[in-house]
Structures are given as structure tokens and as C-alpha cells.
mmCIF file of C-alpha atoms and ligand atoms in Angstrom:
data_model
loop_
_atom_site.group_PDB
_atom_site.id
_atom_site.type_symbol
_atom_site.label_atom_id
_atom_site.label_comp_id
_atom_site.label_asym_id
_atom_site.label_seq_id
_atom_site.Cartn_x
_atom_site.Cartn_y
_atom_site.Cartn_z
ATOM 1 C CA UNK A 17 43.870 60.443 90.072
ATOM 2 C CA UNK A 18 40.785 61.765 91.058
ATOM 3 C CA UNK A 19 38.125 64.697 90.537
ATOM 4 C CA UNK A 20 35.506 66.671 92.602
ATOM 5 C CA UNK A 21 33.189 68.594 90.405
ATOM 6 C CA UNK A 22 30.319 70.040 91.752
ATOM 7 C CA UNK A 23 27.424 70.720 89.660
ATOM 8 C CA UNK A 24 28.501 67.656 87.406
ATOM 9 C CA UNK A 25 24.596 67.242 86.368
ATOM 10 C CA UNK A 26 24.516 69.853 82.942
ATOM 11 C CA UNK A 27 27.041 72.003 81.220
ATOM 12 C CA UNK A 28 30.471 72.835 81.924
ATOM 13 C CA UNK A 29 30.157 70.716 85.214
ATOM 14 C CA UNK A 30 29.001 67.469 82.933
ATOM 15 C CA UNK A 31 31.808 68.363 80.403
ATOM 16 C CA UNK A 32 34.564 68.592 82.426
ATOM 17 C CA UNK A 33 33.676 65.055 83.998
ATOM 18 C CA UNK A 34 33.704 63.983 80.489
ATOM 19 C CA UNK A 35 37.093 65.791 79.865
ATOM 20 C CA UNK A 36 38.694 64.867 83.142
ATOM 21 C CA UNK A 37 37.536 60.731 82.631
ATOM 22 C CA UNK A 38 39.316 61.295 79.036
ATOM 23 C CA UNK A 39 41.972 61.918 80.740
ATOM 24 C CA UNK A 40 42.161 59.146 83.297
ATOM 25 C CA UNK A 41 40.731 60.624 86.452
ATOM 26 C CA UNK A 42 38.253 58.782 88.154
ATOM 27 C CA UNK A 43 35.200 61.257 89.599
ATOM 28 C CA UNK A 44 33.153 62.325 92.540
ATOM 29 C CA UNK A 45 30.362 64.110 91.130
ATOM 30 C CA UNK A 46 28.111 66.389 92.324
ATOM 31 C CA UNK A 47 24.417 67.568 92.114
ATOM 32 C CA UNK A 48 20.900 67.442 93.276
ATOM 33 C CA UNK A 49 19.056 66.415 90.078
ATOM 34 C CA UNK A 50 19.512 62.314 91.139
ATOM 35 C CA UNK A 51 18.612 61.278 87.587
ATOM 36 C CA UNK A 52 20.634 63.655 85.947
ATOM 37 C CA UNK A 53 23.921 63.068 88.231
ATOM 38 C CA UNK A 54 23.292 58.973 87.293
ATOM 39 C CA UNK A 55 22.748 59.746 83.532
ATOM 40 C CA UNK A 56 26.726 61.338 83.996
ATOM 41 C CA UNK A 57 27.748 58.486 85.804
ATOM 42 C CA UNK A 58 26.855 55.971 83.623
ATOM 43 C CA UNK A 59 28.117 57.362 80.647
ATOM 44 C CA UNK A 60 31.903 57.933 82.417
ATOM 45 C CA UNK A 61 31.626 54.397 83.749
ATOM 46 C CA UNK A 62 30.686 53.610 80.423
ATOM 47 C CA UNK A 63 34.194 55.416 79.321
ATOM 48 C CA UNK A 64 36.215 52.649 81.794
ATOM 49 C CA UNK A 65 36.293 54.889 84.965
ATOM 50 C CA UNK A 66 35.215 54.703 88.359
ATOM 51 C CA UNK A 67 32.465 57.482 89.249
ATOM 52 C CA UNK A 68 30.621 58.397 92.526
ATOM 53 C CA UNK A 69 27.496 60.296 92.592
ATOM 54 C CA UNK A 70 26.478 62.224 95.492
ATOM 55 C CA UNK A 71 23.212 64.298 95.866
ATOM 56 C CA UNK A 72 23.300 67.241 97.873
ATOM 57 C CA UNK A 73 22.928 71.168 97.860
ATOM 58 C CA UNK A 74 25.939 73.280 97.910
ATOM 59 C CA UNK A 75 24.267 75.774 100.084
ATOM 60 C CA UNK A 76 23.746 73.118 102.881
ATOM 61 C CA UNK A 77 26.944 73.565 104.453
ATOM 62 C CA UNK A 78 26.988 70.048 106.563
ATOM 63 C CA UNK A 79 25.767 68.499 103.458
ATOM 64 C CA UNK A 80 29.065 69.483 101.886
ATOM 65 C CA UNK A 81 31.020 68.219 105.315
ATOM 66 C CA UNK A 82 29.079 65.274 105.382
ATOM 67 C CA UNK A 83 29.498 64.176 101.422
ATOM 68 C CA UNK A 84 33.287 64.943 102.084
ATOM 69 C CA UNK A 85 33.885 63.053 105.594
ATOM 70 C CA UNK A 86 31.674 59.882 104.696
ATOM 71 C CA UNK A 87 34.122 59.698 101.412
ATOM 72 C CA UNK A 88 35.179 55.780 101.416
ATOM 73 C CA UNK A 89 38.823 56.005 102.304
ATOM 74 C CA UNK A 90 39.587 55.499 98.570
ATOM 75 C CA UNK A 91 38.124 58.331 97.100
ATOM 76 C CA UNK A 92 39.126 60.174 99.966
ATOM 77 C CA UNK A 93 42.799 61.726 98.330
ATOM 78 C CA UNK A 94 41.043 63.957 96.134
ATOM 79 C CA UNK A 95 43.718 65.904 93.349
ATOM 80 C CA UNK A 96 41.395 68.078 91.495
ATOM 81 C CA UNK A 97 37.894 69.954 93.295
ATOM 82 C CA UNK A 98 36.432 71.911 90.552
ATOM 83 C CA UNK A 99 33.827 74.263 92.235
ATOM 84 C CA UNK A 100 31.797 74.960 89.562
ATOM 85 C CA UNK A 101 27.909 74.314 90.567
ATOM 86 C CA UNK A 102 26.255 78.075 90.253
ATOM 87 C CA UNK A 103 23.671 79.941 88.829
ATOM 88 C CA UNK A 104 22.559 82.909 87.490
ATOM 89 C CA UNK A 105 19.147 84.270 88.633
ATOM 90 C CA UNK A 106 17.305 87.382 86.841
ATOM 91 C CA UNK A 107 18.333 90.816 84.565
ATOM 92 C CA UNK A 108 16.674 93.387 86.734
ATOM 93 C CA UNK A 109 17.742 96.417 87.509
ATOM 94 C CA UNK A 110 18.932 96.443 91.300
ATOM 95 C CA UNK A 111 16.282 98.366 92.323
ATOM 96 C CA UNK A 112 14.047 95.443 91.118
ATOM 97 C CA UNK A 113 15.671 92.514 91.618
ATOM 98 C CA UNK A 114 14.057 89.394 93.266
ATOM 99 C CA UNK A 115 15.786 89.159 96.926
ATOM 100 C CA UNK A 116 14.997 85.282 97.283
ATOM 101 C CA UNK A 117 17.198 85.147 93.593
ATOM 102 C CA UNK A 118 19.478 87.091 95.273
ATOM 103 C CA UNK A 119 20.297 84.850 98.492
ATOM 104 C CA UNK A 120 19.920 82.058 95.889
ATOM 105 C CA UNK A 121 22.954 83.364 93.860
ATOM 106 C CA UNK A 122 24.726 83.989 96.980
ATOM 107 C CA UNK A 123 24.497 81.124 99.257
ATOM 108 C CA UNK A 124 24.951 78.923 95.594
ATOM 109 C CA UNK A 125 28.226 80.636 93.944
ATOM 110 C CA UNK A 126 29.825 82.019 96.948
ATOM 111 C CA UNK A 127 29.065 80.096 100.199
ATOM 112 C CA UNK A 128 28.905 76.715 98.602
ATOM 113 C CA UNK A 129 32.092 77.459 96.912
ATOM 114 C CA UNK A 130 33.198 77.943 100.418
ATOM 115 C CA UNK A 131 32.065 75.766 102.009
ATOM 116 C CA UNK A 132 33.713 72.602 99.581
ATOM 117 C CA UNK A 133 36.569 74.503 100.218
ATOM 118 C CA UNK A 134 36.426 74.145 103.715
ATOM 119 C CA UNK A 135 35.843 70.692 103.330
ATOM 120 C CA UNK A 136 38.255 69.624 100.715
ATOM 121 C CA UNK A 137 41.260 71.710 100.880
ATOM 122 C CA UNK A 138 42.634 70.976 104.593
ATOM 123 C CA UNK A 139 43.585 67.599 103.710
ATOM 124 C CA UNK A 140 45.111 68.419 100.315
ATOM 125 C CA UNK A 141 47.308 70.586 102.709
ATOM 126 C CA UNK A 142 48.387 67.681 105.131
ATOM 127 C CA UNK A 143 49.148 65.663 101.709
ATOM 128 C CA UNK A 144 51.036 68.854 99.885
ATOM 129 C CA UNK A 145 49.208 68.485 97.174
ATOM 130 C CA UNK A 146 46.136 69.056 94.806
ATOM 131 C CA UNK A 147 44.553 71.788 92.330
ATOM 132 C CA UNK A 148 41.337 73.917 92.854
ATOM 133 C CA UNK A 149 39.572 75.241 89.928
ATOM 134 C CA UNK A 150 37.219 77.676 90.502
ATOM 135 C CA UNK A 151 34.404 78.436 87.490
ATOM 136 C CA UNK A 152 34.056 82.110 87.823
ATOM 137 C CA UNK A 153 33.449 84.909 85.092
ATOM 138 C CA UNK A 154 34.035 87.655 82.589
ATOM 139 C CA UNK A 155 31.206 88.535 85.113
ATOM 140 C CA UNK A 156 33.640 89.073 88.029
ATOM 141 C CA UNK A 157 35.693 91.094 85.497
ATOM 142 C CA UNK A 158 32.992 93.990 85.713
ATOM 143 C CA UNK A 159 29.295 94.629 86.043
ATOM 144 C CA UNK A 160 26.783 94.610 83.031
ATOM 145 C CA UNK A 161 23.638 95.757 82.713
ATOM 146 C CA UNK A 162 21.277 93.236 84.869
ATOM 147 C CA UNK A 163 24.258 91.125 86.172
ATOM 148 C CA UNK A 164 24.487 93.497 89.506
ATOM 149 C CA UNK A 165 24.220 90.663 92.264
ATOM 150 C CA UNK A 166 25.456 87.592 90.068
ATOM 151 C CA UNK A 167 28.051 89.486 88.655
ATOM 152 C CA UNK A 168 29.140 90.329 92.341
ATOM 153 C CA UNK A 169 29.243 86.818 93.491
ATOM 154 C CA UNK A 170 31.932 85.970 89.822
ATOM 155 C CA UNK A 171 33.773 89.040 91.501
ATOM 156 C CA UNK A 172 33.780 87.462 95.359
ATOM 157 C CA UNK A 173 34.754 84.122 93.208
ATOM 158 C CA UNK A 174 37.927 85.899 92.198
ATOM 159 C CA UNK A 175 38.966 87.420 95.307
ATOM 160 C CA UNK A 176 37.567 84.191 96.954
ATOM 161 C CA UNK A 177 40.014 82.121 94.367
ATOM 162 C CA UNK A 178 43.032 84.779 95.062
ATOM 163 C CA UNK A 179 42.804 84.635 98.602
ATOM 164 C CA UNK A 180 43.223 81.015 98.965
ATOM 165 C CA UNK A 181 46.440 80.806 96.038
ATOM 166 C CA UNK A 182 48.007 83.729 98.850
ATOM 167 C CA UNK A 183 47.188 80.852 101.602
ATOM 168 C CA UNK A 184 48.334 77.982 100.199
ATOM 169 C CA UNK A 185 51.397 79.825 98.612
ATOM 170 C CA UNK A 186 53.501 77.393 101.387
ATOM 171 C CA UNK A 187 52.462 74.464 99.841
ATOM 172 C CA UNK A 188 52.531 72.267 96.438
ATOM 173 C CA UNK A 189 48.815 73.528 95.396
ATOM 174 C CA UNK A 190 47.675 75.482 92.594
ATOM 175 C CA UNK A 191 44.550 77.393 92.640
ATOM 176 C CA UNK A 192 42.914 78.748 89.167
ATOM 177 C CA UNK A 193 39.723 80.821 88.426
ATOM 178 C CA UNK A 194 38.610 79.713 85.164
ATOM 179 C CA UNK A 195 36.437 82.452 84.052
ATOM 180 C CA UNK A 196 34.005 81.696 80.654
ATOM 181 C CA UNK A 197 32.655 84.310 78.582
ATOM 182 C CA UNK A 198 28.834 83.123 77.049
ATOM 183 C CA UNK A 199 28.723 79.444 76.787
ATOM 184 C CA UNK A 200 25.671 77.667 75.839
ATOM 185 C CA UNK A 201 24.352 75.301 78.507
ATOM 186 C CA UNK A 202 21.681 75.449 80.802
ATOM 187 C CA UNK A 203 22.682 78.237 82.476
ATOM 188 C CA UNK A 204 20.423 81.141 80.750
ATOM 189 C CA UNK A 205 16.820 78.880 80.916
ATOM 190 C CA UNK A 206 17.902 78.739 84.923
ATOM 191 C CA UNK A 207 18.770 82.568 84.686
ATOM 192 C CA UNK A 208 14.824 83.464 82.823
ATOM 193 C CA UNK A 209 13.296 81.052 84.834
ATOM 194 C CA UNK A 210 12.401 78.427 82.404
ATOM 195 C CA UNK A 211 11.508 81.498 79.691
ATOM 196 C CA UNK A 212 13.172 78.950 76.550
ATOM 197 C CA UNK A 213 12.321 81.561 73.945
ATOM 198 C CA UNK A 214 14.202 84.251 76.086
ATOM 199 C CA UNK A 215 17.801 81.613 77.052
ATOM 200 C CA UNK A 216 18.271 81.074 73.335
ATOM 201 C CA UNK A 217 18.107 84.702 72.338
ATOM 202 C CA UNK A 218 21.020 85.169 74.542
ATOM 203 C CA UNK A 219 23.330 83.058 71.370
ATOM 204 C CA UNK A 220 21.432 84.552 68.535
ATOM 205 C CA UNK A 221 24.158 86.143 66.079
ATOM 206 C CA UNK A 222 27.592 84.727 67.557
ATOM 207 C CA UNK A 223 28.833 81.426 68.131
ATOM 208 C CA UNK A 224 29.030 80.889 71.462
ATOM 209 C CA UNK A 225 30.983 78.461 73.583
ATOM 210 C CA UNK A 226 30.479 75.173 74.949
ATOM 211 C CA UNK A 227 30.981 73.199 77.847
ATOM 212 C CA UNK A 228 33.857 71.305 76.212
ATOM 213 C CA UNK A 229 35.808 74.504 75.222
ATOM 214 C CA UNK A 230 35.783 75.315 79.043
ATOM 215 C CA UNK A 231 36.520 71.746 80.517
ATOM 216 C CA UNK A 232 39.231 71.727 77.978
ATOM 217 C CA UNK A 233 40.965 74.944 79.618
ATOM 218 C CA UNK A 234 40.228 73.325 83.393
ATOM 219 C CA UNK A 235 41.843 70.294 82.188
ATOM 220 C CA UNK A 236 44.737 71.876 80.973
ATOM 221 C CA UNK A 237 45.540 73.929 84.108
ATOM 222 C CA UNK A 238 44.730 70.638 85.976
ATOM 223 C CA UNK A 239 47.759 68.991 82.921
ATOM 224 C CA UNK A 240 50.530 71.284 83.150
ATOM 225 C CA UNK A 241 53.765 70.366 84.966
ATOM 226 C CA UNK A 242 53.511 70.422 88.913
ATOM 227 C CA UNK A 243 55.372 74.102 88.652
ATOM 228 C CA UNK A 244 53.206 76.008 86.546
ATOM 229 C CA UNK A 245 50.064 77.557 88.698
ATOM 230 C CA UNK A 246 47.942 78.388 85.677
ATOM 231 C CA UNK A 247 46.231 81.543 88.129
ATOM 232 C CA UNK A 248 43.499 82.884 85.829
ATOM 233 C CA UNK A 249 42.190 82.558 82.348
ATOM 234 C CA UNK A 250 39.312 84.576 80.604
ATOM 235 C CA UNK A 251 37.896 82.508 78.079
ATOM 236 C CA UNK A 252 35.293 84.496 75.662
ATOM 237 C CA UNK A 253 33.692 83.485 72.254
ATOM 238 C CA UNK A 254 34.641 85.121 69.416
ATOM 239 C CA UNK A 255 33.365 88.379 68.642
ATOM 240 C CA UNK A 256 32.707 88.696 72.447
ATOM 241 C CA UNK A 257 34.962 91.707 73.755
ATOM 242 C CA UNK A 258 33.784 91.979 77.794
ATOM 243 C CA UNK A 259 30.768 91.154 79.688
ATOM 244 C CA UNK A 260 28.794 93.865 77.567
ATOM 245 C CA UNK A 261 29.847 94.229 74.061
ATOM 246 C CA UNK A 262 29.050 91.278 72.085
ATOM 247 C CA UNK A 263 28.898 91.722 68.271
ATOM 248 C CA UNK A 264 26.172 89.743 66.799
ATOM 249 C CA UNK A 265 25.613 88.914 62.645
HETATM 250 P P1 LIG B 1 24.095 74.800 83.992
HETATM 251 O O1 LIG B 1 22.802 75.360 84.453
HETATM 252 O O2 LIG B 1 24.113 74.002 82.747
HETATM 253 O O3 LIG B 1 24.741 73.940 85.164
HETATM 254 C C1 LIG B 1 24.732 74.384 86.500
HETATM 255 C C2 LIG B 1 25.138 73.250 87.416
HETATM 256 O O4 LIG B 1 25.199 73.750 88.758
HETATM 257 C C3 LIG B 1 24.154 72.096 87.381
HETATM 258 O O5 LIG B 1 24.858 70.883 87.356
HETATM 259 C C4 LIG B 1 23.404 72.252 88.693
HETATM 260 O O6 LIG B 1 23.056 70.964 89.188
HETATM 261 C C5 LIG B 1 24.484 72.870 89.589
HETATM 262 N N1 LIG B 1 23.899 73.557 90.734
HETATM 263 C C6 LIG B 1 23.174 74.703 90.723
HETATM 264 N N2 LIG B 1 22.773 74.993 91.968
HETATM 265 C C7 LIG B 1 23.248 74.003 92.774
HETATM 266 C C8 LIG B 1 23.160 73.752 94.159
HETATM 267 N N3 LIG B 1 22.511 74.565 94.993
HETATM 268 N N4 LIG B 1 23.758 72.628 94.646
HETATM 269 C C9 LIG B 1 24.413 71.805 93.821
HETATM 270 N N5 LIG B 1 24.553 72.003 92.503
HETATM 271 C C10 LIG B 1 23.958 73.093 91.991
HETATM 272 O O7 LIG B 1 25.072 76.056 83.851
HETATM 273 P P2 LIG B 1 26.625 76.152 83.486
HETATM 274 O O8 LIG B 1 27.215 74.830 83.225
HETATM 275 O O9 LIG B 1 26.749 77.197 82.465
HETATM 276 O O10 LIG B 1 27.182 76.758 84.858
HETATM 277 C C11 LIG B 1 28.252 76.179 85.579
HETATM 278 C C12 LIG B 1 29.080 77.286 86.202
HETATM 279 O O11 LIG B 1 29.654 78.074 85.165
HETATM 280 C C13 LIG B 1 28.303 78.263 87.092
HETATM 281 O O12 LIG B 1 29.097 78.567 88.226
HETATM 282 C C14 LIG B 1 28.159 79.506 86.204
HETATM 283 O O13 LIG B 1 28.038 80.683 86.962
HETATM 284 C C15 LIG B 1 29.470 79.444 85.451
HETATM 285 N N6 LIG B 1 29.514 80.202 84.217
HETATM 286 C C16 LIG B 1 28.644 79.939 83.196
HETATM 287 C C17 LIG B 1 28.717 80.668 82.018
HETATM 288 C C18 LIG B 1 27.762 80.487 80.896
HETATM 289 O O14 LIG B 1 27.666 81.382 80.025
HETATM 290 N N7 LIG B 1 27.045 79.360 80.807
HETATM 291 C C19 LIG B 1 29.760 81.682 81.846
HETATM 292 C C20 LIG B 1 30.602 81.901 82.987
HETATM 293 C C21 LIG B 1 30.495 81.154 84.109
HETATM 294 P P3 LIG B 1 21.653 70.583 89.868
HETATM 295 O O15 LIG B 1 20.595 71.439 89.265
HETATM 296 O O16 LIG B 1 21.524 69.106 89.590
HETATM 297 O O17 LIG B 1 21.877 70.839 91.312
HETATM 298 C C1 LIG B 2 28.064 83.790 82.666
HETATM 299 C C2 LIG B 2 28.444 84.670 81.516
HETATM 300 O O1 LIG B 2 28.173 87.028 80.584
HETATM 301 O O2 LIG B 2 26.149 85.784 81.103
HETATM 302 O O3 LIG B 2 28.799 84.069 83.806
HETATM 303 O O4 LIG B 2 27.504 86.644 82.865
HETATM 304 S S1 LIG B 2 27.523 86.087 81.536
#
């Protein structure tokens, strides 16, 4: 069996290749941080499995044609494609918001999204099978204060993800959106722009979740029997209600 995951180089990305190797897959893995991407791959060959790096930016949409059509025939019959490589950019108020974050967040968690879908998914329809698992977001679920434009692009994730489980209804694939509450990973030093202090206030007072916790729920969509389409699951932390109300000791 085998895995795409995009964005394989830190977080839930670099936990679910460690989750998915666990459980026998063998991995194409995605990023643009080379050192990073062959950090990941050495420690799941290390684990007995086969793993193939490939650098490239989601947003470059023949990089994504090109990484998928220059595939060696063998890694070619992909069964999983976890599109999970995104980013948050910024807490401004829309009014204030950086525009280059903006098409950052955009072209990143929507059109790369897209375009691996584009990429991947027509031959997993010739074959009749294979699961996508889209990382989206209690973001997507509604917008918080700051989250305007990223939470947007979770929301376009969802409709995005829904869209294609109404296309490939005909066939044997499942499609799931995946969508984490606050996990701990790189994701809020990205958001302030390198501002350390600022990420880990963001899991001061609650325990927040962790890569693993999430790769373990995109595993177990990827596990259950061919006939049960695990659609959507909202996974929060403890003590985490919605996007916005987060009770902290
Ligand atoms: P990290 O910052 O730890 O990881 C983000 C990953 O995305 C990295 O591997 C990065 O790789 C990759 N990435 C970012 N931009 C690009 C790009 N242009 N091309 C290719 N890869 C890219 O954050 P998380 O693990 O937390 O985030 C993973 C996903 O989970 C994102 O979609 C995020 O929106 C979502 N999410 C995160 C939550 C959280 O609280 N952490 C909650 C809900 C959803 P590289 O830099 O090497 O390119
Ligand atoms: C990441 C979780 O609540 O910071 O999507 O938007 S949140």
C-alpha cells in the first residue's frame, strides 16, 4: 500500500507518515524544506519501509503534475493522498490583513489542495479505488476572531472535500475532511511569523493536541472496511468547545 502526504516535513504531515509506515504503507512524501523531508525519510526507512521524497511547492501547479507523472511506475498506484501541507498566516482584523499572507494562504490550502487532486485522483478513478484525506478545520466550521481569510480557505477545504465525495460517489473511493481543533506543531510560529514567545501562548492553560492524535484519526478512516466512507471528523482538545471558546487553567 502506499501514501501521498503533502507537507510530510513537520507536524501532522510528519506524524501521519510515521502513523501510516506503522501501519505498513510505504510513502511519497512531500515538502520544500529538502533537509527536513530527508530527516522523515530516513527515520521511516529506518522503520523497514520504502519512502520517496520529493521537493516541490504546492502552489506550483506543474510542480504538482510533474512530481505525480514522473512517479516510477511503482509508486505510481497511489491508495491514500493526504492533502495536508497548509498554513496559517496572521490574526488581523480584515481590514488589516497582509494581502501577500493572504494569496499565500490561498494558493497553499486551497489551490494546492487542488491541484494534487487534479493530479492524483483521475487514476485512482480508472483503478476504482483509493482514499483522500483532506486536513481541514474547526476553522472551516466558522470564523474566529483573526482567522477571516485562513478560516475561509478550512471552509473552501470542506466544500472542496464534499464536492469531490458527490463526484466520485460512482466509484469505490472515499473522501474524508479531517478537521483538528489546536494541535501543537509548527503551525502557530509559521502563523506569527517566527514570533516563538507569541506560538506558545497559543497552548498556555489546556492541553492541546498533537500530530499523532490527528494521524491516528487519518489512519483510521484510511483502516476501516472498504464500505465505511468515514466523511468528516472534528477533532478538538479537551476543554476546547469551537474555534473560539477555549477554556484555559
Ligand atoms: P506545520 O507548520 O507543522 O506543518 C505544515 C506543513 O505544510 C509543513 O510540512 C510544510 O512543509 C508544509 N507546507 C506549507 N506550505 C507548503 C507549500 N507551499 N508547499 C509544500 N508544502 C508546504 O503545521 P501543521 O502540521 O499544524 O499543519 C498541517 C495542516 O494541518 C495544515 O493544513 C493546517 O492548516 C492544518 N491544521 C493545523 C492545526 C493546528 O492547530 N496545528 C489545526 C487544524 C488544521 P515545508 O515548509 O517543508 O514546505
Ligand atoms: C488550526 C486550528 O483554531 O488555530 O486550523 O484555526 S485554529
Amino acid at each position: 500500500m502506499i501514501a501521498l502526504i503533502t507537507g510530510a516535513t513537520s507536524g501532522i504531515g510528519q506524524a501521519c507518515a510515521m502513523r501510516f509506515a506503522k501501519g505498513g504503507y510505504d510513502l511519497i512524501l512531500t515538502g520544500r524544506d529538502k533537509q527536513r523531508l530527508e530527516m522523515v525519510v530516513n527515520q521511516i526507512q529506518a522503520m523497514g519501509c520504502k519512502a520517496l521524497p520529493l521537493v516541490y511547492d504546492v502552489r506550483q501547479r506543474e510542480a504538482c503534475h510533474r512530481a505525480y507523472s514522473e512517479l516510477p511506475e511503482e509508486w505510481k498506484t497511489i491508495d491514500v493522498l493526504i492533502n495536508n501541507a497548509g498554513l496559517a498566516l496572521g490574526l488581523e482584523h480584515e481590514y488589516e490583513g497582509s494581502e501577500d499572507d493572504w494569496e499565500t494562504m490561498i494558493d497553499t490550502n486551497i489551490k494546492g489542495l487542488l491541484f494534487m487532486t487534479r493530479a492524483v485522483v483521475p487514476d485512482m478513478v480508472k483503478r476504482n479505488h483509493g482514499h483522500i484525506i483532506n486536513i481541514g478545520s474547526v476553522a472551516g466550521d466558522a470564523a474566529y476572531a483573526g482567522g477571516n481569510v485562513y478560516c475561509a480557505t478550512k471552509s473552501a477545504v470542506k466544500t472542496i472535500t464534499d464536492g469531490l465525495r458527490i463526484d466520485v460517489a460512482h466509484t469505490a473511493l472515499r473522501v474524508t475532511n479531517v478537521k483538528p481543533g489546536l494541535v501543537e506543531t509548527h503551525f502557530s510560529n509559521t502563523r506569527f511569523h517566527g514570533d516563538d514567545a507569541r506560538a506558545e501562548s497559543v497552548y498556555k492553560g489546556i492541553t492541546p493536541l498533537s500530530g499523532d492524535d490527528i494521524a491516528d484519526v487519518a489512519f483510521y478512516a484510511a483502516a476501516a472496511p472498504p464500505h465505511v466512507q468515514i466523511a468528516e471528523v472534528l477533532v478538538l482538545a479537551t476543554h476546547q468547545a469551537n474555534g473560539s471558546v477555549i477554556w484555559r487553567e
